[in-house]
PDB file of C-alpha atoms in Angstrom:
ATOM      1  CA  MET A  32       1.034 -25.873 -30.278  1.00  0.00           C
ATOM      2  CA  ILE A  33       1.133 -24.383 -26.982  1.00  0.00           C
ATOM      3  CA  LYS A  34       3.073 -25.430 -23.967  1.00  0.00           C
ATOM      4  CA  VAL A  35       1.423 -24.997 -20.543  1.00  0.00           C
ATOM      5  CA  ALA A  36       3.021 -25.716 -16.813  1.00  0.00           C
ATOM      6  CA  SER A  37       1.474 -25.987 -13.348  1.00  0.00           C
ATOM      7  CA  TYR A  38       3.860 -25.503 -10.316  1.00  0.00           C
ATOM      8  CA  ASN A  39       3.329 -25.547  -6.682  1.00  0.00           C
ATOM      9  CA  MET A  40       6.297 -23.260  -5.652  1.00  0.00           C
ATOM     10  CA  ARG A  41       5.741 -23.432  -1.987  1.00  0.00           C
ATOM     11  CA  LYS A  42       6.393 -19.688  -1.582  1.00  0.00           C
ATOM     12  CA  GLY A  43      10.003 -20.221  -3.168  1.00  0.00           C
ATOM     13  CA  VAL A  44      11.249 -22.479   0.053  1.00  0.00           C
ATOM     14  CA  GLY A  45      13.020 -25.414  -0.967  1.00  0.00           C
ATOM     15  CA  LEU A  46      13.901 -28.714   0.398  1.00  0.00           C
ATOM     16  CA  ASP A  47      16.986 -26.938   1.982  1.00  0.00           C
ATOM     17  CA  ARG A  48      14.372 -24.582   3.510  1.00  0.00           C
ATOM     18  CA  LYS A  49      16.141 -21.717   1.880  1.00  0.00           C
ATOM     19  CA  ARG A  50      13.570 -19.288   0.145  1.00  0.00           C
ATOM     20  CA  SER A  51      14.813 -18.672  -3.466  1.00  0.00           C
ATOM     21  CA  PRO A  52      12.569 -17.100  -6.135  1.00  0.00           C
ATOM     22  CA  GLU A  53      15.787 -17.148  -8.377  1.00  0.00           C
ATOM     23  CA  ARG A  54      15.778 -20.880  -8.092  1.00  0.00           C
ATOM     24  CA  ILE A  55      12.073 -21.035  -9.084  1.00  0.00           C
ATOM     25  CA  LEU A  56      12.535 -19.066 -11.986  1.00  0.00           C
ATOM     26  CA  GLU A  57      15.630 -21.189 -13.016  1.00  0.00           C
ATOM     27  CA  VAL A  58      13.060 -24.072 -12.987  1.00  0.00           C
ATOM     28  CA  LEU A  59      10.225 -22.361 -15.048  1.00  0.00           C
ATOM     29  CA  ASN A  60      12.901 -21.338 -17.612  1.00  0.00           C
ATOM     30  CA  GLU A  61      13.921 -24.963 -17.981  1.00  0.00           C
ATOM     31  CA  ILE A  62      10.404 -25.855 -18.658  1.00  0.00           C
ATOM     32  CA  ASP A  63       9.901 -22.794 -20.946  1.00  0.00           C
ATOM     33  CA  ALA A  64       6.164 -22.923 -20.984  1.00  0.00           C
ATOM     34  CA  ASP A  65       3.802 -20.185 -22.726  1.00  0.00           C
ATOM     35  CA  VAL A  66       1.448 -20.248 -19.889  1.00  0.00           C
ATOM     36  CA  VAL A  67       2.191 -21.286 -16.034  1.00  0.00           C
ATOM     37  CA  ALA A  68      -0.061 -21.843 -13.270  1.00  0.00           C
ATOM     38  CA  LEU A  69       1.483 -20.983 -10.046  1.00  0.00           C
ATOM     39  CA  GLN A  70       0.361 -22.114  -6.662  1.00  0.00           C
ATOM     40  CA  GLU A  71       1.532 -20.724  -3.603  1.00  0.00           C
ATOM     41  CA  ALA A  72       3.195 -17.627  -5.313  1.00  0.00           C
ATOM     42  CA  ASP A  73       2.518 -15.228  -2.648  1.00  0.00           C
ATOM     43  CA  ARG A  74       3.556 -15.115   1.213  1.00  0.00           C
ATOM     44  CA  ARG A  75       0.703 -16.293   3.452  1.00  0.00           C
ATOM     45  CA  PHE A  76       0.572 -13.584   6.089  1.00  0.00           C
ATOM     46  CA  GLY A  77       0.604  -9.672   6.181  1.00  0.00           C
ATOM     47  CA  ALA A  78       0.371  -8.122   2.821  1.00  0.00           C
ATOM     48  CA  ARG A  79       0.755 -11.432   1.147  1.00  0.00           C
ATOM     49  CA  ALA A  80       3.461 -10.229  -0.847  1.00  0.00           C
ATOM     50  CA  CYS A  81       4.523 -11.994  -4.052  1.00  0.00           C
ATOM     51  CA  VAL A  82       7.785 -14.368  -3.730  1.00  0.00           C
ATOM     52  CA  ILE A  83       8.908 -13.417  -7.267  1.00  0.00           C
ATOM     53  CA  SER A  84       9.148  -9.882  -7.406  1.00  0.00           C
ATOM     54  CA  PRO A  85       7.979  -7.953 -10.671  1.00  0.00           C
ATOM     55  CA  GLN A  86      11.513  -6.514 -11.290  1.00  0.00           C
ATOM     56  CA  LEU A  87      12.983 -10.110 -10.988  1.00  0.00           C
ATOM     57  CA  LEU A  88      10.412 -11.465 -13.407  1.00  0.00           C
ATOM     58  CA  GLU A  89      10.755  -8.706 -15.773  1.00  0.00           C
ATOM     59  CA  ALA A  90      14.700  -9.139 -15.663  1.00  0.00           C
ATOM     60  CA  GLU A  91      15.066 -12.861 -15.736  1.00  0.00           C
ATOM     61  CA  SER A  92      12.101 -14.355 -17.638  1.00  0.00           C
ATOM     62  CA  ASP A  93       9.851 -13.933 -20.916  1.00  0.00           C
ATOM     63  CA  TRP A  94       6.840 -13.811 -18.750  1.00  0.00           C
ATOM     64  CA  LYS A  95       4.303 -11.203 -17.296  1.00  0.00           C
ATOM     65  CA  ALA A  96       1.988 -11.844 -14.588  1.00  0.00           C
ATOM     66  CA  VAL A  97      -1.643 -11.670 -15.126  1.00  0.00           C
ATOM     67  CA  ASP A  98      -3.077  -8.719 -12.991  1.00  0.00           C
ATOM     68  CA  PHE A  99      -6.185  -9.851 -11.117  1.00  0.00           C
ATOM     69  CA  GLY A 100      -6.364  -6.304  -9.319  1.00  0.00           C
ATOM     70  CA  MET A 101      -6.961  -7.899  -5.895  1.00  0.00           C
ATOM     71  CA  ARG A 102      -3.828  -7.115  -3.638  1.00  0.00           C
ATOM     72  CA  ALA A 103      -1.309  -4.550  -4.674  1.00  0.00           C
ATOM     73  CA  ALA A 104       1.699  -6.586  -3.293  1.00  0.00           C
ATOM     74  CA  SER A 105       0.450 -10.070  -4.600  1.00  0.00           C
ATOM     75  CA  MET A 106       1.254 -11.669  -7.838  1.00  0.00           C
ATOM     76  CA  GLY A 107      -2.316 -13.517  -7.536  1.00  0.00           C
ATOM     77  CA  TRP A 108      -4.923 -14.472  -5.492  1.00  0.00           C
ATOM     78  CA  HIS A 109      -4.832 -16.565  -2.356  1.00  0.00           C
ATOM     79  CA  GLY A 110      -1.500 -17.800  -3.863  1.00  0.00           C
ATOM     80  CA  ASN A 111      -2.674 -18.579  -7.410  1.00  0.00           C
ATOM     81  CA  ALA A 112      -1.173 -16.566 -10.039  1.00  0.00           C
ATOM     82  CA  LEU A 113      -0.881 -17.009 -13.848  1.00  0.00           C
ATOM     83  CA  LEU A 114       2.171 -16.091 -15.981  1.00  0.00           C
ATOM     84  CA  VAL A 115       2.020 -15.600 -19.729  1.00  0.00           C
ATOM     85  CA  ARG A 116       4.325 -14.688 -22.552  1.00  0.00           C
ATOM     86  CA  LYS A 117       5.165 -10.924 -22.640  1.00  0.00           C
ATOM     87  CA  ALA A 118       3.896 -11.175 -26.169  1.00  0.00           C
ATOM     88  CA  ALA A 119       0.468 -12.540 -25.279  1.00  0.00           C
ATOM     89  CA  THR A 120      -2.586 -10.331 -24.905  1.00  0.00           C
ATOM     90  CA  VAL A 121      -4.698 -10.906 -21.988  1.00  0.00           C
ATOM     91  CA  GLU A 122      -8.202 -10.084 -22.555  1.00  0.00           C
ATOM     92  CA  SER A 123      -9.574 -10.255 -19.198  1.00  0.00           C
ATOM     93  CA  GLY A 124      -8.638 -11.878 -15.738  1.00  0.00           C
ATOM     94  CA  GLY A 125      -9.933 -12.281 -12.223  1.00  0.00           C
ATOM     95  CA  PRO A 126     -10.404 -14.188  -9.315  1.00  0.00           C
ATOM     96  CA  ILE A 127     -12.922 -17.414  -8.647  1.00  0.00           C
ATOM     97  CA  HIS A 128     -14.094 -17.231  -5.033  1.00  0.00           C
ATOM     98  CA  LEU A 129     -14.366 -20.691  -4.153  1.00  0.00           C
ATOM     99  CA  PRO A 130     -16.369 -22.162  -1.098  1.00  0.00           C
ATOM    100  CA  ALA A 131     -14.095 -23.100   1.824  1.00  0.00           C
ATOM    101  CA  LEU A 132     -13.554 -23.052   5.309  1.00  0.00           C
ATOM    102  CA  GLU A 133      -9.857 -22.022   4.971  1.00  0.00           C
ATOM    103  CA  PRO A 134      -8.697 -19.505   2.417  1.00  0.00           C
ATOM    104  CA  ARG A 135      -8.987 -21.114  -0.920  1.00  0.00           C
ATOM    105  CA  GLY A 136      -9.347 -19.531  -4.342  1.00  0.00           C
ATOM    106  CA  ALA A 137      -8.725 -19.948  -8.036  1.00  0.00           C
ATOM    107  CA  VAL A 138      -7.922 -17.262 -10.973  1.00  0.00           C
ATOM    108  CA  THR A 139      -8.750 -17.101 -14.418  1.00  0.00           C
ATOM    109  CA  ALA A 140      -7.513 -15.429 -17.565  1.00  0.00           C
ATOM    110  CA  ASP A 141      -8.700 -15.271 -21.258  1.00  0.00           C
ATOM    111  CA  VAL A 142      -5.420 -15.084 -23.203  1.00  0.00           C
ATOM    112  CA  THR A 143      -4.287 -14.868 -26.749  1.00  0.00           C
ATOM    113  CA  LEU A 144      -0.871 -16.115 -27.552  1.00  0.00           C
ATOM    114  CA  PRO A 145       1.116 -15.358 -30.835  1.00  0.00           C
ATOM    115  CA  VAL A 146       0.378 -18.793 -31.790  1.00  0.00           C
ATOM    116  CA  GLY A 147      -2.464 -21.168 -31.330  1.00  0.00           C
ATOM    117  CA  PRO A 148      -6.088 -20.781 -30.258  1.00  0.00           C
ATOM    118  CA  ALA A 149      -7.277 -18.208 -27.742  1.00  0.00           C
ATOM    119  CA  LEU A 150      -7.616 -19.937 -24.439  1.00  0.00           C
ATOM    120  CA  ARG A 151      -9.259 -19.394 -21.083  1.00  0.00           C
ATOM    121  CA  ILE A 152      -6.965 -20.545 -18.402  1.00  0.00           C
ATOM    122  CA  VAL A 153      -7.928 -21.242 -14.770  1.00  0.00           C
ATOM    123  CA  GLY A 154      -5.168 -21.866 -11.857  1.00  0.00           C
ATOM    124  CA  MET A 155      -6.188 -23.519  -8.581  1.00  0.00           C
ATOM    125  CA  HIS A 156      -5.176 -24.797  -5.398  1.00  0.00           C
ATOM    126  CA  LEU A 157      -8.094 -26.905  -3.807  1.00  0.00           C
ATOM    127  CA  ASP A 158      -8.620 -27.985  -0.215  1.00  0.00           C
ATOM    128  CA  LEU A 159      -7.162 -30.711   1.718  1.00  0.00           C
ATOM    129  CA  SER A 160     -11.062 -31.905   2.452  1.00  0.00           C
ATOM    130  CA  GLY A 161     -12.602 -34.208  -0.255  1.00  0.00           C
ATOM    131  CA  LEU A 162     -16.121 -32.658   0.522  1.00  0.00           C
ATOM    132  CA  TRP A 163     -14.822 -29.073  -0.063  1.00  0.00           C
ATOM    133  CA  ARG A 164     -12.686 -30.367  -3.063  1.00  0.00           C
ATOM    134  CA  ARG A 165     -15.779 -31.389  -4.837  1.00  0.00           C
ATOM    135  CA  ARG A 166     -17.661 -28.193  -3.912  1.00  0.00           C
ATOM    136  CA  GLN A 167     -14.769 -26.142  -5.048  1.00  0.00           C
ATOM    137  CA  ALA A 168     -14.533 -27.997  -8.550  1.00  0.00           C
ATOM    138  CA  ALA A 169     -18.275 -27.421  -9.086  1.00  0.00           C
ATOM    139  CA  ALA A 170     -17.680 -23.739  -8.453  1.00  0.00           C
ATOM    140  CA  VAL A 171     -14.923 -23.663 -11.035  1.00  0.00           C
ATOM    141  CA  MET A 172     -16.759 -25.342 -13.663  1.00  0.00           C
ATOM    142  CA  THR A 173     -19.680 -23.410 -13.053  1.00  0.00           C
ATOM    143  CA  HIS A 174     -17.812 -20.077 -13.351  1.00  0.00           C
ATOM    144  CA  VAL A 175     -16.322 -21.329 -16.728  1.00  0.00           C
ATOM    145  CA  ASP A 176     -19.890 -22.213 -17.914  1.00  0.00           C
ATOM    146  CA  LYS A 177     -21.217 -18.880 -17.028  1.00  0.00           C
ATOM    147  CA  ALA A 178     -18.508 -17.057 -19.264  1.00  0.00           C
ATOM    148  CA  ALA A 179     -20.350 -14.748 -21.859  1.00  0.00           C
ATOM    149  CA  GLU A 180     -17.917 -15.965 -24.866  1.00  0.00           C
ATOM    150  CA  PRO A 181     -16.973 -19.586 -25.090  1.00  0.00           C
ATOM    151  CA  ARG A 182     -13.296 -20.638 -25.735  1.00  0.00           C
ATOM    152  CA  GLU A 183     -11.044 -23.666 -25.228  1.00  0.00           C
ATOM    153  CA  THR A 184     -10.322 -24.099 -21.561  1.00  0.00           C
ATOM    154  CA  VAL A 185      -7.125 -25.258 -19.784  1.00  0.00           C
ATOM    155  CA  LEU A 186      -7.598 -25.983 -15.863  1.00  0.00           C
ATOM    156  CA  MET A 187      -4.321 -26.339 -14.143  1.00  0.00           C
ATOM    157  CA  GLY A 188      -3.415 -26.673 -10.325  1.00  0.00           C
ATOM    158  CA  ASP A 189      -2.819 -28.537  -7.176  1.00  0.00           C
ATOM    159  CA  LEU A 190      -5.886 -30.553  -6.525  1.00  0.00           C
ATOM    160  CA  ASN A 191      -4.756 -32.341  -3.495  1.00  0.00           C
ATOM    161  CA  GLU A 192      -6.279 -35.470  -4.705  1.00  0.00           C
ATOM    162  CA  TRP A 193      -4.718 -38.616  -3.853  1.00  0.00           C
ATOM    163  CA  THR A 194      -7.444 -41.173  -5.113  1.00  0.00           C
ATOM    164  CA  GLY A 195      -7.068 -41.744  -8.893  1.00  0.00           C
ATOM    165  CA  ALA A 196     -10.520 -41.920 -10.092  1.00  0.00           C
ATOM    166  CA  ALA A 197     -12.953 -40.471  -7.355  1.00  0.00           C
ATOM    167  CA  GLY A 198     -13.792 -37.365  -5.743  1.00  0.00           C
ATOM    168  CA  CYS A 199     -13.185 -33.984  -7.610  1.00  0.00           C
ATOM    169  CA  LEU A 200     -11.149 -36.038 -10.477  1.00  0.00           C
ATOM    170  CA  ARG A 201     -14.322 -37.845 -11.389  1.00  0.00           C
ATOM    171  CA  ASP A 202     -16.223 -34.582 -11.272  1.00  0.00           C
ATOM    172  CA  PHE A 203     -13.601 -32.791 -13.690  1.00  0.00           C
ATOM    173  CA  ALA A 204     -13.392 -36.047 -15.913  1.00  0.00           C
ATOM    174  CA  ARG A 205     -17.073 -35.742 -17.075  1.00  0.00           C
ATOM    175  CA  ARG A 206     -15.977 -32.498 -18.959  1.00  0.00           C
ATOM    176  CA  TYR A 207     -12.118 -32.487 -19.215  1.00  0.00           C
ATOM    177  CA  GLN A 208      -9.618 -34.587 -20.433  1.00  0.00           C
ATOM    178  CA  PHE A 209      -6.722 -35.143 -18.028  1.00  0.00           C
ATOM    179  CA  ALA A 210      -3.011 -35.055 -19.425  1.00  0.00           C
ATOM    180  CA  GLU A 211      -1.118 -37.948 -17.989  1.00  0.00           C
ATOM    181  CA  THR A 212       1.687 -36.128 -16.498  1.00  0.00           C
ATOM    182  CA  GLY A 213       2.653 -38.524 -13.717  1.00  0.00           C
ATOM    183  CA  PRO A 214       3.378 -38.140  -9.970  1.00  0.00           C
ATOM    184  CA  SER A 215       4.745 -34.955  -8.825  1.00  0.00           C
ATOM    185  CA  PHE A 216       4.955 -35.074  -5.135  1.00  0.00           C
ATOM    186  CA  HIS A 217       6.842 -35.416  -2.876  1.00  0.00           C
ATOM    187  CA  ALA A 218       9.665 -34.028  -5.105  1.00  0.00           C
ATOM    188  CA  ARG A 219      12.051 -36.234  -3.210  1.00  0.00           C
ATOM    189  CA  ARG A 220      10.334 -39.186  -4.130  1.00  0.00           C
ATOM    190  CA  PRO A 221       7.348 -38.629  -6.232  1.00  0.00           C
ATOM    191  CA  VAL A 222       4.092 -40.876  -5.622  1.00  0.00           C
ATOM    192  CA  GLY A 223       1.167 -38.558  -5.567  1.00  0.00           C
ATOM    193  CA  ARG A 224      -0.491 -37.082  -8.682  1.00  0.00           C
ATOM    194  CA  LEU A 225      -1.657 -34.074  -6.710  1.00  0.00           C
ATOM    195  CA  ASP A 226      -1.062 -31.511  -9.669  1.00  0.00           C
ATOM    196  CA  ARG A 227      -2.848 -31.889 -12.655  1.00  0.00           C
ATOM    197  CA  ILE A 228      -3.592 -30.321 -16.229  1.00  0.00           C
ATOM    198  CA  MET A 229      -7.031 -30.710 -17.863  1.00  0.00           C
ATOM    199  CA  VAL A 230      -8.152 -29.473 -21.078  1.00  0.00           C
ATOM    200  CA  SER A 231     -11.889 -28.794 -22.774  1.00  0.00           C
ATOM    201  CA  PRO A 232     -12.723 -31.279 -25.690  1.00  0.00           C
ATOM    202  CA  GLY A 233     -11.679 -28.807 -28.330  1.00  0.00           C
ATOM    203  CA  LEU A 234      -7.900 -29.367 -27.231  1.00  0.00           C
ATOM    204  CA  ARG A 235      -5.708 -32.547 -27.490  1.00  0.00           C
ATOM    205  CA  VAL A 236      -2.662 -33.273 -25.261  1.00  0.00           C
ATOM    206  CA  ALA A 237       0.186 -33.849 -27.607  1.00  0.00           C
ATOM    207  CA  ASP A 238       2.601 -34.745 -25.030  1.00  0.00           C
ATOM    208  CA  CYS A 239       3.075 -33.987 -21.288  1.00  0.00           C
ATOM    209  CA  GLY A 240       5.117 -34.943 -18.349  1.00  0.00           C
ATOM    210  CA  VAL A 241       6.743 -34.031 -15.020  1.00  0.00           C
ATOM    211  CA  HIS A 242       9.895 -31.768 -14.796  1.00  0.00           C
ATOM    212  CA  ALA A 243      12.337 -33.494 -12.785  1.00  0.00           C
ATOM    213  CA  SER A 244      15.660 -31.566 -13.184  1.00  0.00           C
ATOM    214  CA  PRO A 245      18.108 -31.525 -10.311  1.00  0.00           C
ATOM    215  CA  SER A 246      17.073 -27.726  -9.853  1.00  0.00           C
ATOM    216  CA  ALA A 247      13.319 -28.887  -9.660  1.00  0.00           C
ATOM    217  CA  ARG A 248      14.015 -31.392  -7.066  1.00  0.00           C
ATOM    218  CA  LYS A 249      15.534 -28.696  -4.703  1.00  0.00           C
ATOM    219  CA  ALA A 250      13.302 -25.851  -5.200  1.00  0.00           C
ATOM    220  CA  SER A 251       9.951 -27.000  -3.834  1.00  0.00           C
ATOM    221  CA  ASP A 252       8.129 -30.008  -2.381  1.00  0.00           C
ATOM    222  CA  HIS A 253       6.371 -30.506  -5.617  1.00  0.00           C
ATOM    223  CA  LEU A 254       7.740 -31.035  -8.905  1.00  0.00           C
ATOM    224  CA  PRO A 255       6.388 -29.109 -11.932  1.00  0.00           C
ATOM    225  CA  ILE A 256       4.047 -30.387 -14.624  1.00  0.00           C
ATOM    226  CA  TRP A 257       3.787 -29.639 -18.100  1.00  0.00           C
ATOM    227  CA  ALA A 258       1.779 -30.510 -21.274  1.00  0.00           C
ATOM    228  CA  ILE A 259       1.841 -29.524 -25.055  1.00  0.00           C
ATOM    229  CA  LEU A 260      -1.652 -28.670 -26.420  1.00  0.00           C
ATOM    230  CA  GLU A 261      -2.857 -28.476 -30.055  1.00  0.00           C
ATOM    231  CA  PRO A 262      -6.562 -28.191 -31.270  1.00  0.00           C
ATOM    232  CA  SER A 263      -8.125 -31.730 -31.745  1.00  0.00           C
TER     233      SER A 263
END
């Protein structure tokens, strides 16, 4: 079994308006997932430097960041990053360029963990506009379909979709199963299921949920979500 998680970390700025990468890592260590998709992992302006420094990640966690080779100071691409266990093998990784009016992107990596099947992981943060979300969802699925080597796929991220069975959710549902994690936004009083985990037919969601520890309720305006996966 493999545990995955997705977390919009809001650039490390908590509900107390303090930026604390240490607090974000505390939350991630509580979840203890094998693979983590992060959104808003980099600062927005300038060099778009990563919020969690490589030194802090190395010293305080069991993960390494997938290197997408995009910006030297960033952890990912347009704020999207993937963390995997240090013992994992990353065969490939790169950005997915999404159609958008404002800067948006997704990232993907082919990963083999010490246990479980080889996986293709996609992390994304979709647009606020429903029309652009659907175009972006189509771009993500097309990118996965064009991969030279097929493998079981996990899609994760902040989809920004409030409607339960319409828009990009309906598009993704034609091909992927959703983990019924529950509402994750706003962290103070969760009502929106903006954050999602989806899996290809060869995977089964054995368990899933929203991580709502005291630390998680303060660290970001989103709560992290998680799922335990096994071959179907």
